[in-house]
mmCIF file of C-alpha atoms and ligand atoms in Angstrom:
data_model
loop_
_atom_site.group_PDB
_atom_site.id
_atom_site.type_symbol
_atom_site.label_atom_id
_atom_site.label_comp_id
_atom_site.label_asym_id
_atom_site.label_seq_id
_atom_site.Cartn_x
_atom_site.Cartn_y
_atom_site.Cartn_z
ATOM 1 C CA UNK A 1 -23.747 14.601 -7.864
ATOM 2 C CA UNK A 2 -22.121 11.171 -7.757
ATOM 3 C CA UNK A 3 -19.589 10.615 -10.494
ATOM 4 C CA UNK A 4 -19.703 7.726 -12.927
ATOM 5 C CA UNK A 5 -16.871 5.939 -11.185
ATOM 6 C CA UNK A 6 -18.552 6.109 -7.774
ATOM 7 C CA UNK A 7 -21.799 4.788 -9.203
ATOM 8 C CA UNK A 8 -20.076 1.706 -10.551
ATOM 9 C CA UNK A 9 -18.017 0.828 -7.478
ATOM 10 C CA UNK A 10 -19.700 -1.323 -4.836
ATOM 11 C CA UNK A 11 -19.926 0.339 -1.442
ATOM 12 C CA UNK A 12 -17.908 -1.070 1.422
ATOM 13 C CA UNK A 13 -19.095 -0.910 4.992
ATOM 14 C CA UNK A 14 -16.176 -0.934 7.340
ATOM 15 C CA UNK A 15 -16.839 -1.187 11.069
ATOM 16 C CA UNK A 16 -15.198 1.718 12.859
ATOM 17 C CA UNK A 17 -13.229 0.996 16.021
ATOM 18 C CA UNK A 18 -11.507 3.274 18.511
ATOM 19 C CA UNK A 19 -8.320 5.152 17.651
ATOM 20 C CA UNK A 20 -5.307 2.986 18.482
ATOM 21 C CA UNK A 21 -3.240 6.084 19.088
ATOM 22 C CA UNK A 22 -5.738 7.142 21.761
ATOM 23 C CA UNK A 23 -5.779 3.614 23.183
ATOM 24 C CA UNK A 24 -1.973 3.447 23.253
ATOM 25 C CA UNK A 25 -1.729 6.765 25.048
ATOM 26 C CA UNK A 26 -3.653 5.228 27.970
ATOM 27 C CA UNK A 27 -0.957 2.685 28.702
ATOM 28 C CA UNK A 28 0.828 3.652 31.877
ATOM 29 C CA UNK A 29 3.136 2.129 34.440
ATOM 30 C CA UNK A 30 0.420 -0.093 35.842
ATOM 31 C CA UNK A 31 -1.385 -1.106 32.639
ATOM 32 C CA UNK A 32 0.504 -3.061 30.008
ATOM 33 C CA UNK A 33 -1.833 -5.606 28.516
ATOM 34 C CA UNK A 34 -2.892 -5.202 24.921
ATOM 35 C CA UNK A 35 -6.667 -5.858 24.624
ATOM 36 C CA UNK A 36 -7.624 -9.277 23.360
ATOM 37 C CA UNK A 37 -8.832 -8.088 19.963
ATOM 38 C CA UNK A 38 -5.274 -7.069 19.070
ATOM 39 C CA UNK A 39 -3.578 -10.318 20.127
ATOM 40 C CA UNK A 40 -2.154 -12.262 17.142
ATOM 41 C CA UNK A 41 -0.545 -15.561 18.189
ATOM 42 C CA UNK A 42 1.068 -15.965 14.749
ATOM 43 C CA UNK A 43 3.498 -13.100 15.368
ATOM 44 C CA UNK A 44 5.457 -15.011 18.024
ATOM 45 C CA UNK A 45 5.264 -18.283 16.108
ATOM 46 C CA UNK A 46 6.551 -17.025 12.730
ATOM 47 C CA UNK A 47 10.171 -17.246 11.562
ATOM 48 C CA UNK A 48 11.592 -13.792 10.887
ATOM 49 C CA UNK A 49 14.792 -13.156 8.965
ATOM 50 C CA UNK A 50 16.296 -9.995 10.321
ATOM 51 C CA UNK A 51 17.025 -6.936 8.306
ATOM 52 C CA UNK A 52 20.586 -6.752 7.072
ATOM 53 C CA UNK A 53 21.006 -10.503 6.549
ATOM 54 C CA UNK A 54 19.538 -10.539 3.020
ATOM 55 C CA UNK A 55 19.302 -8.114 0.141
ATOM 56 C CA UNK A 56 16.128 -6.775 -1.310
ATOM 57 C CA UNK A 57 16.758 -5.788 -4.960
ATOM 58 C CA UNK A 58 17.576 -2.116 -5.517
ATOM 59 C CA UNK A 59 16.463 -0.477 -8.773
ATOM 60 C CA UNK A 60 17.973 2.787 -9.912
ATOM 61 C CA UNK A 61 15.506 4.985 -11.794
ATOM 62 C CA UNK A 62 18.318 7.162 -13.141
ATOM 63 C CA UNK A 63 19.732 4.037 -14.821
ATOM 64 C CA UNK A 64 16.331 3.073 -16.218
ATOM 65 C CA UNK A 65 16.259 6.531 -17.817
ATOM 66 C CA UNK A 66 19.773 6.354 -19.225
ATOM 67 C CA UNK A 67 20.012 4.548 -22.602
ATOM 68 C CA UNK A 68 23.500 3.350 -21.657
ATOM 69 C CA UNK A 69 22.230 1.410 -18.651
ATOM 70 C CA UNK A 70 18.535 0.939 -19.242
ATOM 71 C CA UNK A 71 18.654 -2.512 -20.818
ATOM 72 C CA UNK A 72 20.576 -4.047 -17.919
ATOM 73 C CA UNK A 73 18.449 -2.198 -15.357
ATOM 74 C CA UNK A 74 15.211 -3.362 -17.017
ATOM 75 C CA UNK A 75 16.437 -6.954 -16.795
ATOM 76 C CA UNK A 76 17.194 -6.424 -13.105
ATOM 77 C CA UNK A 77 13.761 -4.894 -12.618
ATOM 78 C CA UNK A 78 12.116 -7.895 -14.273
ATOM 79 C CA UNK A 79 13.950 -10.295 -11.950
ATOM 80 C CA UNK A 80 12.979 -8.238 -8.904
ATOM 81 C CA UNK A 81 9.306 -8.188 -9.915
ATOM 82 C CA UNK A 82 9.248 -11.914 -10.604
ATOM 83 C CA UNK A 83 11.320 -13.149 -7.707
ATOM 84 C CA UNK A 84 10.607 -10.845 -4.758
ATOM 85 C CA UNK A 85 7.687 -8.832 -6.131
ATOM 86 C CA UNK A 86 9.351 -6.042 -4.158
ATOM 87 C CA UNK A 87 12.288 -3.686 -4.646
ATOM 88 C CA UNK A 88 13.691 -0.440 -3.344
ATOM 89 C CA UNK A 89 13.729 2.436 -5.804
ATOM 90 C CA UNK A 90 16.613 4.892 -5.595
ATOM 91 C CA UNK A 91 17.465 8.009 -7.611
ATOM 92 C CA UNK A 92 13.760 8.456 -8.299
ATOM 93 C CA UNK A 93 14.135 12.200 -8.689
ATOM 94 C CA UNK A 94 11.330 13.171 -6.313
ATOM 95 C CA UNK A 95 12.515 16.381 -4.777
ATOM 96 C CA UNK A 96 13.961 16.065 -1.246
ATOM 97 C CA UNK A 97 12.268 19.238 -0.136
ATOM 98 C CA UNK A 98 8.886 17.894 -1.270
ATOM 99 C CA UNK A 99 9.481 14.633 0.614
ATOM 100 C CA UNK A 100 10.350 16.621 3.755
ATOM 101 C CA UNK A 101 7.110 18.598 3.438
ATOM 102 C CA UNK A 102 5.102 15.401 2.919
ATOM 103 C CA UNK A 103 6.666 13.902 6.032
ATOM 104 C CA UNK A 104 6.170 17.038 8.135
ATOM 105 C CA UNK A 105 2.521 17.463 7.115
ATOM 106 C CA UNK A 106 1.426 13.891 7.713
ATOM 107 C CA UNK A 107 3.250 13.808 11.055
ATOM 108 C CA UNK A 108 1.557 17.069 12.075
ATOM 109 C CA UNK A 109 -1.821 15.624 11.072
ATOM 110 C CA UNK A 110 -1.456 12.466 13.150
ATOM 111 C CA UNK A 111 -0.253 14.541 16.101
ATOM 112 C CA UNK A 112 -3.462 16.581 16.181
ATOM 113 C CA UNK A 113 -5.941 15.962 18.993
ATOM 114 C CA UNK A 114 -8.340 13.144 18.098
ATOM 115 C CA UNK A 115 -11.373 15.459 17.723
ATOM 116 C CA UNK A 116 -9.587 17.371 14.989
ATOM 117 C CA UNK A 117 -8.662 14.240 13.069
ATOM 118 C CA UNK A 118 -12.246 13.080 13.368
ATOM 119 C CA UNK A 119 -13.295 16.093 11.319
ATOM 120 C CA UNK A 120 -12.185 13.965 8.351
ATOM 121 C CA UNK A 121 -13.402 10.610 9.714
ATOM 122 C CA UNK A 122 -14.489 7.894 7.258
ATOM 123 C CA UNK A 123 -18.187 8.226 6.476
ATOM 124 C CA UNK A 124 -20.652 5.372 5.920
ATOM 125 C CA UNK A 125 -19.937 3.243 2.863
ATOM 126 C CA UNK A 126 -16.748 5.041 1.988
ATOM 127 C CA UNK A 127 -13.049 4.391 1.994
ATOM 128 C CA UNK A 128 -11.726 7.971 2.127
ATOM 129 C CA UNK A 129 -10.951 9.532 5.479
ATOM 130 C CA UNK A 130 -9.431 8.938 8.896
ATOM 131 C CA UNK A 131 -10.212 5.674 10.679
ATOM 132 C CA UNK A 132 -9.831 1.962 10.030
ATOM 133 C CA UNK A 133 -10.124 -0.064 6.866
ATOM 134 C CA UNK A 134 -10.857 -3.739 6.413
ATOM 135 C CA UNK A 135 -12.705 -4.220 9.700
ATOM 136 C CA UNK A 136 -15.892 -5.866 8.511
ATOM 137 C CA UNK A 137 -17.099 -7.680 11.635
ATOM 138 C CA UNK A 138 -17.126 -7.215 15.385
ATOM 139 C CA UNK A 139 -15.198 -10.446 15.925
ATOM 140 C CA UNK A 140 -12.295 -9.741 13.602
ATOM 141 C CA UNK A 141 -8.811 -9.221 15.063
ATOM 142 C CA UNK A 142 -7.641 -5.625 14.894
ATOM 143 C CA UNK A 143 -4.498 -3.944 13.637
ATOM 144 C CA UNK A 144 -2.380 -1.675 15.824
ATOM 145 C CA UNK A 145 -2.759 1.358 13.563
ATOM 146 C CA UNK A 146 -4.802 4.410 12.642
ATOM 147 C CA UNK A 147 -5.103 5.393 8.990
ATOM 148 C CA UNK A 148 -5.989 8.205 6.679
ATOM 149 C CA UNK A 149 -6.992 7.187 3.167
ATOM 150 C CA UNK A 150 -7.361 9.681 0.333
ATOM 151 C CA UNK A 151 -8.333 9.208 -3.280
ATOM 152 C CA UNK A 152 -5.755 11.445 -4.938
ATOM 153 C CA UNK A 153 -6.162 10.914 -8.711
ATOM 154 C CA UNK A 154 -7.859 11.610 -10.983
ATOM 155 C CA UNK A 155 -8.371 15.052 -9.501
ATOM 156 C CA UNK A 156 -12.082 14.913 -10.367
ATOM 157 C CA UNK A 157 -12.465 11.941 -7.992
ATOM 158 C CA UNK A 158 -11.008 13.721 -4.974
ATOM 159 C CA UNK A 159 -13.390 14.248 -2.126
ATOM 160 C CA UNK A 160 -11.942 17.284 -0.384
ATOM 161 C CA UNK A 161 -14.238 16.769 2.549
ATOM 162 C CA UNK A 162 -11.731 14.156 3.715
ATOM 163 C CA UNK A 163 -8.602 16.169 2.946
ATOM 164 C CA UNK A 164 -7.248 17.712 6.153
ATOM 165 C CA UNK A 165 -6.997 21.505 6.322
ATOM 166 C CA UNK A 166 -4.724 21.241 9.328
ATOM 167 C CA UNK A 167 -1.801 21.594 8.870
ATOM 168 C CA UNK A 168 -2.742 24.337 6.374
ATOM 169 C CA UNK A 169 -0.121 23.199 3.837
ATOM 170 C CA UNK A 170 -1.447 19.617 3.747
ATOM 171 C CA UNK A 171 -3.617 19.849 0.628
ATOM 172 C CA UNK A 172 -1.044 21.602 -1.539
ATOM 173 C CA UNK A 173 1.721 19.288 -0.426
ATOM 174 C CA UNK A 174 -0.246 16.131 -1.206
ATOM 175 C CA UNK A 175 -1.476 17.524 -4.499
ATOM 176 C CA UNK A 176 2.136 18.010 -5.568
ATOM 177 C CA UNK A 177 3.245 14.656 -4.170
ATOM 178 C CA UNK A 178 0.439 12.818 -5.932
ATOM 179 C CA UNK A 179 1.448 14.242 -9.315
ATOM 180 C CA UNK A 180 5.106 13.385 -8.820
ATOM 181 C CA UNK A 181 4.313 9.813 -7.853
ATOM 182 C CA UNK A 182 2.077 9.393 -10.872
ATOM 183 C CA UNK A 183 5.074 10.293 -13.006
ATOM 184 C CA UNK A 184 7.402 7.854 -11.256
ATOM 185 C CA UNK A 185 4.774 5.118 -11.489
ATOM 186 C CA UNK A 186 4.393 5.769 -15.200
ATOM 187 C CA UNK A 187 8.131 5.371 -15.767
ATOM 188 C CA UNK A 188 8.129 2.094 -13.872
ATOM 189 C CA UNK A 189 5.167 0.764 -15.850
ATOM 190 C CA UNK A 190 6.882 1.609 -19.131
ATOM 191 C CA UNK A 191 10.042 -0.206 -18.013
ATOM 192 C CA UNK A 192 7.979 -3.212 -16.882
ATOM 193 C CA UNK A 193 6.195 -3.341 -20.234
ATOM 194 C CA UNK A 194 9.579 -3.482 -21.924
ATOM 195 C CA UNK A 195 10.634 -6.306 -19.616
ATOM 196 C CA UNK A 196 7.428 -8.211 -20.412
ATOM 197 C CA UNK A 197 8.107 -7.780 -24.120
ATOM 198 C CA UNK A 198 4.921 -5.826 -24.788
ATOM 199 C CA UNK A 199 4.380 -2.341 -26.249
ATOM 200 C CA UNK A 200 5.685 0.219 -23.802
ATOM 201 C CA UNK A 201 2.310 1.833 -23.117
ATOM 202 C CA UNK A 202 0.271 -1.350 -22.520
ATOM 203 C CA UNK A 203 0.593 -1.408 -18.729
ATOM 204 C CA UNK A 204 0.195 2.320 -18.478
ATOM 205 C CA UNK A 205 -2.995 2.121 -20.517
ATOM 206 C CA UNK A 206 -4.296 -0.652 -18.301
ATOM 207 C CA UNK A 207 -4.229 1.938 -15.521
ATOM 208 C CA UNK A 208 -6.168 4.351 -17.715
ATOM 209 C CA UNK A 209 -7.234 7.548 -15.964
ATOM 210 C CA UNK A 210 -4.425 6.890 -13.511
ATOM 211 C CA UNK A 211 -6.559 6.230 -10.443
ATOM 212 C CA UNK A 212 -4.348 6.713 -7.421
ATOM 213 C CA UNK A 213 -5.003 6.566 -3.695
ATOM 214 C CA UNK A 214 -2.833 6.995 -0.642
ATOM 215 C CA UNK A 215 -3.010 5.248 2.683
ATOM 216 C CA UNK A 216 -1.148 6.980 5.463
ATOM 217 C CA UNK A 217 -0.513 4.576 8.300
ATOM 218 C CA UNK A 218 0.168 5.598 11.896
ATOM 219 C CA UNK A 219 1.512 2.802 14.111
ATOM 220 C CA UNK A 220 1.690 3.858 17.791
ATOM 221 C CA UNK A 221 4.238 2.262 20.141
ATOM 222 C CA UNK A 222 2.828 -0.987 21.493
ATOM 223 C CA UNK A 223 3.451 -2.371 25.007
ATOM 224 C CA UNK A 224 3.434 -5.981 23.695
ATOM 225 C CA UNK A 225 4.769 -5.774 20.116
ATOM 226 C CA UNK A 226 5.432 -9.527 19.967
ATOM 227 C CA UNK A 227 1.701 -10.137 20.355
ATOM 228 C CA UNK A 228 0.198 -7.543 17.994
ATOM 229 C CA UNK A 229 0.474 -6.520 14.320
ATOM 230 C CA UNK A 230 0.507 -3.001 12.890
ATOM 231 C CA UNK A 231 -0.992 -4.224 9.628
ATOM 232 C CA UNK A 232 -2.224 -7.780 8.956
ATOM 233 C CA UNK A 233 -0.538 -9.900 6.317
ATOM 234 C CA UNK A 234 -2.041 -8.952 2.966
ATOM 235 C CA UNK A 235 -1.361 -8.440 -0.695
ATOM 236 C CA UNK A 236 -2.158 -5.049 -2.178
ATOM 237 C CA UNK A 237 -5.335 -5.114 -4.221
ATOM 238 C CA UNK A 238 -4.043 -2.527 -6.658
ATOM 239 C CA UNK A 239 -1.548 -2.409 -9.510
ATOM 240 C CA UNK A 240 1.599 -0.963 -8.028
ATOM 241 C CA UNK A 241 2.468 0.426 -4.595
ATOM 242 C CA UNK A 242 5.191 2.908 -3.682
ATOM 243 C CA UNK A 243 5.787 3.055 0.064
ATOM 244 C CA UNK A 244 7.464 5.962 1.806
ATOM 245 C CA UNK A 245 8.857 5.368 5.268
ATOM 246 C CA UNK A 246 8.136 8.689 6.954
ATOM 247 C CA UNK A 247 10.140 8.687 10.146
ATOM 248 C CA UNK A 248 13.023 6.216 9.773
ATOM 249 C CA UNK A 249 11.422 3.622 12.028
ATOM 250 C CA UNK A 250 11.333 0.217 10.337
ATOM 251 C CA UNK A 251 8.456 -2.252 10.518
ATOM 252 C CA UNK A 252 7.696 -3.672 7.065
ATOM 253 C CA UNK A 253 8.088 -7.448 6.653
ATOM 254 C CA UNK A 254 7.615 -9.415 3.450
ATOM 255 C CA UNK A 255 6.973 -13.116 2.979
ATOM 256 C CA UNK A 256 9.128 -15.387 0.892
ATOM 257 C CA UNK A 257 9.496 -19.180 1.169
ATOM 258 C CA UNK A 258 7.250 -19.143 4.254
ATOM 259 C CA UNK A 259 9.558 -16.848 6.184
ATOM 260 C CA UNK A 260 9.170 -13.187 6.998
ATOM 261 C CA UNK A 261 11.937 -10.811 5.949
ATOM 262 C CA UNK A 262 12.288 -7.503 7.791
ATOM 263 C CA UNK A 263 12.923 -4.702 5.297
ATOM 264 C CA UNK A 264 15.506 -2.040 6.116
ATOM 265 C CA UNK A 265 14.517 0.898 3.947
ATOM 266 C CA UNK A 266 17.391 2.781 2.322
ATOM 267 C CA UNK A 267 17.311 6.475 3.215
ATOM 268 C CA UNK A 268 15.306 8.397 0.631
ATOM 269 C CA UNK A 269 14.195 5.264 -1.264
ATOM 270 C CA UNK A 270 10.672 4.104 -2.054
ATOM 271 C CA UNK A 271 9.804 0.492 -1.377
ATOM 272 C CA UNK A 272 7.885 -0.649 -4.460
ATOM 273 C CA UNK A 273 5.707 -3.736 -4.690
ATOM 274 C CA UNK A 274 3.481 -5.417 -7.246
ATOM 275 C CA UNK A 275 -0.206 -5.493 -6.408
ATOM 276 C CA UNK A 276 -2.643 -8.235 -7.372
ATOM 277 C CA UNK A 277 -3.684 -6.536 -10.612
ATOM 278 C CA UNK A 278 -0.115 -6.598 -11.937
ATOM 279 C CA UNK A 279 0.390 -10.230 -10.972
ATOM 280 C CA UNK A 280 -2.775 -11.149 -12.831
ATOM 281 C CA UNK A 281 -2.087 -8.863 -15.830
ATOM 282 C CA UNK A 282 1.396 -10.368 -16.182
ATOM 283 C CA UNK A 283 -0.195 -13.848 -15.998
ATOM 284 C CA UNK A 284 1.922 -14.615 -12.929
ATOM 285 C CA UNK A 285 5.269 -13.447 -14.261
ATOM 286 C CA UNK A 286 5.278 -10.752 -11.588
ATOM 287 C CA UNK A 287 4.296 -11.601 -8.037
ATOM 288 C CA UNK A 288 2.066 -9.862 -5.553
ATOM 289 C CA UNK A 289 3.771 -10.812 -2.311
ATOM 290 C CA UNK A 290 2.288 -10.964 1.156
ATOM 291 C CA UNK A 291 3.547 -8.319 3.506
ATOM 292 C CA UNK A 292 2.686 -6.917 6.915
ATOM 293 C CA UNK A 293 3.818 -4.291 9.396
ATOM 294 C CA UNK A 294 5.108 -5.036 12.880
ATOM 295 C CA UNK A 295 5.262 -2.574 15.772
ATOM 296 C CA UNK A 296 7.684 -1.822 18.591
ATOM 297 C CA UNK A 297 7.567 -0.712 22.228
ATOM 298 C CA UNK A 298 9.137 2.694 22.078
ATOM 299 C CA UNK A 299 8.639 4.394 18.749
ATOM 300 C CA UNK A 300 5.683 5.438 16.689
ATOM 301 C CA UNK A 301 6.010 4.685 12.985
ATOM 302 C CA UNK A 302 4.422 6.447 10.031
ATOM 303 C CA UNK A 303 4.325 5.263 6.431
ATOM 304 C CA UNK A 304 2.542 6.383 3.274
ATOM 305 C CA UNK A 305 1.488 3.797 0.709
ATOM 306 C CA UNK A 306 0.795 5.241 -2.732
ATOM 307 C CA UNK A 307 -1.467 2.949 -4.724
ATOM 308 C CA UNK A 308 -1.796 2.925 -8.491
ATOM 309 C CA UNK A 309 -5.168 1.310 -9.143
ATOM 310 C CA UNK A 310 -6.804 0.036 -12.256
ATOM 311 C CA UNK A 311 -9.646 1.899 -13.921
ATOM 312 C CA UNK A 312 -12.840 0.710 -12.208
ATOM 313 C CA UNK A 313 -14.637 0.250 -15.475
ATOM 314 C CA UNK A 314 -12.183 -2.276 -16.870
ATOM 315 C CA UNK A 315 -11.619 -5.999 -16.486
ATOM 316 C CA UNK A 316 -8.973 -7.567 -14.235
ATOM 317 C CA UNK A 317 -7.331 -10.431 -16.092
ATOM 318 C CA UNK A 318 -4.192 -11.676 -17.855
ATOM 319 C CA UNK A 319 -3.206 -9.353 -20.710
ATOM 320 C CA UNK A 320 -3.619 -11.021 -24.130
ATOM 321 C CA UNK A 321 -0.306 -9.405 -25.145
ATOM 322 C CA UNK A 322 1.414 -11.366 -22.374
ATOM 323 C CA UNK A 323 -0.493 -14.637 -22.744
ATOM 324 C CA UNK A 324 -0.030 -14.656 -26.553
ATOM 325 C CA UNK A 325 -2.431 -17.513 -27.088
ATOM 326 C CA UNK A 326 -0.938 -19.593 -24.256
ATOM 327 C CA UNK A 327 -2.660 -20.674 -21.066
ATOM 328 C CA UNK A 328 -4.290 -18.060 -18.867
ATOM 329 C CA UNK A 329 -3.299 -18.683 -15.273
ATOM 330 C CA UNK A 330 -5.963 -16.444 -13.700
ATOM 331 C CA UNK A 331 -9.658 -15.841 -14.132
ATOM 332 C CA UNK A 332 -10.732 -12.571 -15.717
ATOM 333 C CA UNK A 333 -13.401 -10.593 -13.915
ATOM 334 C CA UNK A 334 -14.888 -7.133 -13.891
ATOM 335 C CA UNK A 335 -13.004 -4.753 -11.607
ATOM 336 C CA UNK A 336 -16.112 -4.145 -9.505
ATOM 337 C CA UNK A 337 -16.451 -7.885 -8.829
ATOM 338 C CA UNK A 338 -12.771 -8.138 -8.076
ATOM 339 C CA UNK A 339 -12.914 -5.177 -5.683
ATOM 340 C CA UNK A 340 -15.899 -6.600 -3.831
ATOM 341 C CA UNK A 341 -14.098 -9.915 -3.398
ATOM 342 C CA UNK A 342 -10.890 -8.252 -2.242
ATOM 343 C CA UNK A 343 -12.646 -6.140 0.385
ATOM 344 C CA UNK A 344 -14.842 -8.904 1.756
ATOM 345 C CA UNK A 345 -11.886 -11.299 2.033
ATOM 346 C CA UNK A 346 -10.485 -8.863 4.657
ATOM 347 C CA UNK A 347 -6.721 -8.687 4.801
ATOM 348 C CA UNK A 348 -6.187 -12.394 4.674
ATOM 349 C CA UNK A 349 -2.790 -13.045 3.175
ATOM 350 C CA UNK A 350 -2.893 -14.389 -0.369
ATOM 351 C CA UNK A 351 -6.158 -16.288 0.054
ATOM 352 C CA UNK A 352 -8.140 -14.120 -2.322
ATOM 353 C CA UNK A 353 -5.432 -14.212 -5.010
ATOM 354 C CA UNK A 354 -5.184 -17.972 -4.776
ATOM 355 C CA UNK A 355 -8.940 -18.206 -5.390
ATOM 356 C CA UNK A 356 -8.480 -16.404 -8.717
ATOM 357 C CA UNK A 357 -5.905 -18.838 -10.039
ATOM 358 C CA UNK A 358 -6.742 -21.377 -12.730
ATOM 359 C CA UNK A 359 -4.921 -24.609 -12.025
HETATM 360 C C1 OGA B 1 -0.007 -0.883 3.016
HETATM 361 C C2 OGA B 1 1.240 -1.477 3.550
HETATM 362 C C3 OGA B 1 3.174 -1.340 4.972
HETATM 363 C C4 OGA B 1 3.841 -0.446 5.952
HETATM 364 O O1 OGA B 1 -0.388 0.220 3.471
HETATM 365 O O2 OGA B 1 -0.609 -1.524 2.138
HETATM 366 O O3 OGA B 1 1.566 -2.572 3.184
HETATM 367 O O4 OGA B 1 5.008 -0.730 6.255
HETATM 368 N N1 OGA B 1 1.967 -0.784 4.455
HETATM 369 O O5 OGA B 1 3.220 0.504 6.426
HETATM 370 NI NI1 NI B 2 0.349 -3.242 1.520
#
């Protein structure tokens, strides 16, 4: 029986395209051209600031937890959320052994033969499963990536049909990981509420039911990386994202002042970014920044984005506690309307967010 949440969410029909990993494995000594649908002229044209030449803010969760340091760390967190909309999170307390198991299991999954991965392929009208998201037309440019998306929380919303059984440890590992990341997310939301000067549980309550999903991205090596993109420029449609770089290959770039900054992930850190819902809820105090993933010629790259979403039954809009009778800078709309708009706008930079602004 369909659950209440599923009944309320609009269905999305993504066009499925061939596995990029399979496509990439066909490139040999005599065949180097990336097919036309993957060619993105903007990649060569854009200005990129290399990793190492700037500093992405680093937030220490152990300091946020420690009364001696928490006030200063909360202030730092607030600046990071408002200026970059991105930060690296260290000392998050997620067990190293768990992270190693997460990395090993997702790598083993993507290394399976295609037929086995297709056992959990995305089905009609759904978002869960292995395949491609955000392809809505046959003309659209394509990303150099394969993906596995899973709804992970609340547990009642999981559709195990899409949860791999190979490797055999996969389900248990991701169950554990999902719970841990919910806890870390909660701590961050409490600290952000304090920074915004609102009751500490307001943001957490906005994400009532703690809906959480994970997108696992597999970016194969690409023979012409300067012409293709692993993941198109986009903002995350959700509340808060925690990204785990699985295999120490870098590729995330974020946009600031019309330039792209290549992020060098600190070992063991999560890269955290504000999604659209938090930008809107904070009435623009926090920023949902455009980001994308680039690819390279020699190495595959795997990442896992953990998304904290808003409850589907609620409204997306500036929080009255933040606005305090002042001007609302964004429209308020039902989550289902918002979600429909986000999906049909494809991954098109900040265009959709800009359309929600009140000038
Ligand atoms: C995402 C995302 C970036 C990356 O999945 O939303 O932005 O580096 N991923 O994989
Ligand atoms: Ni993203």
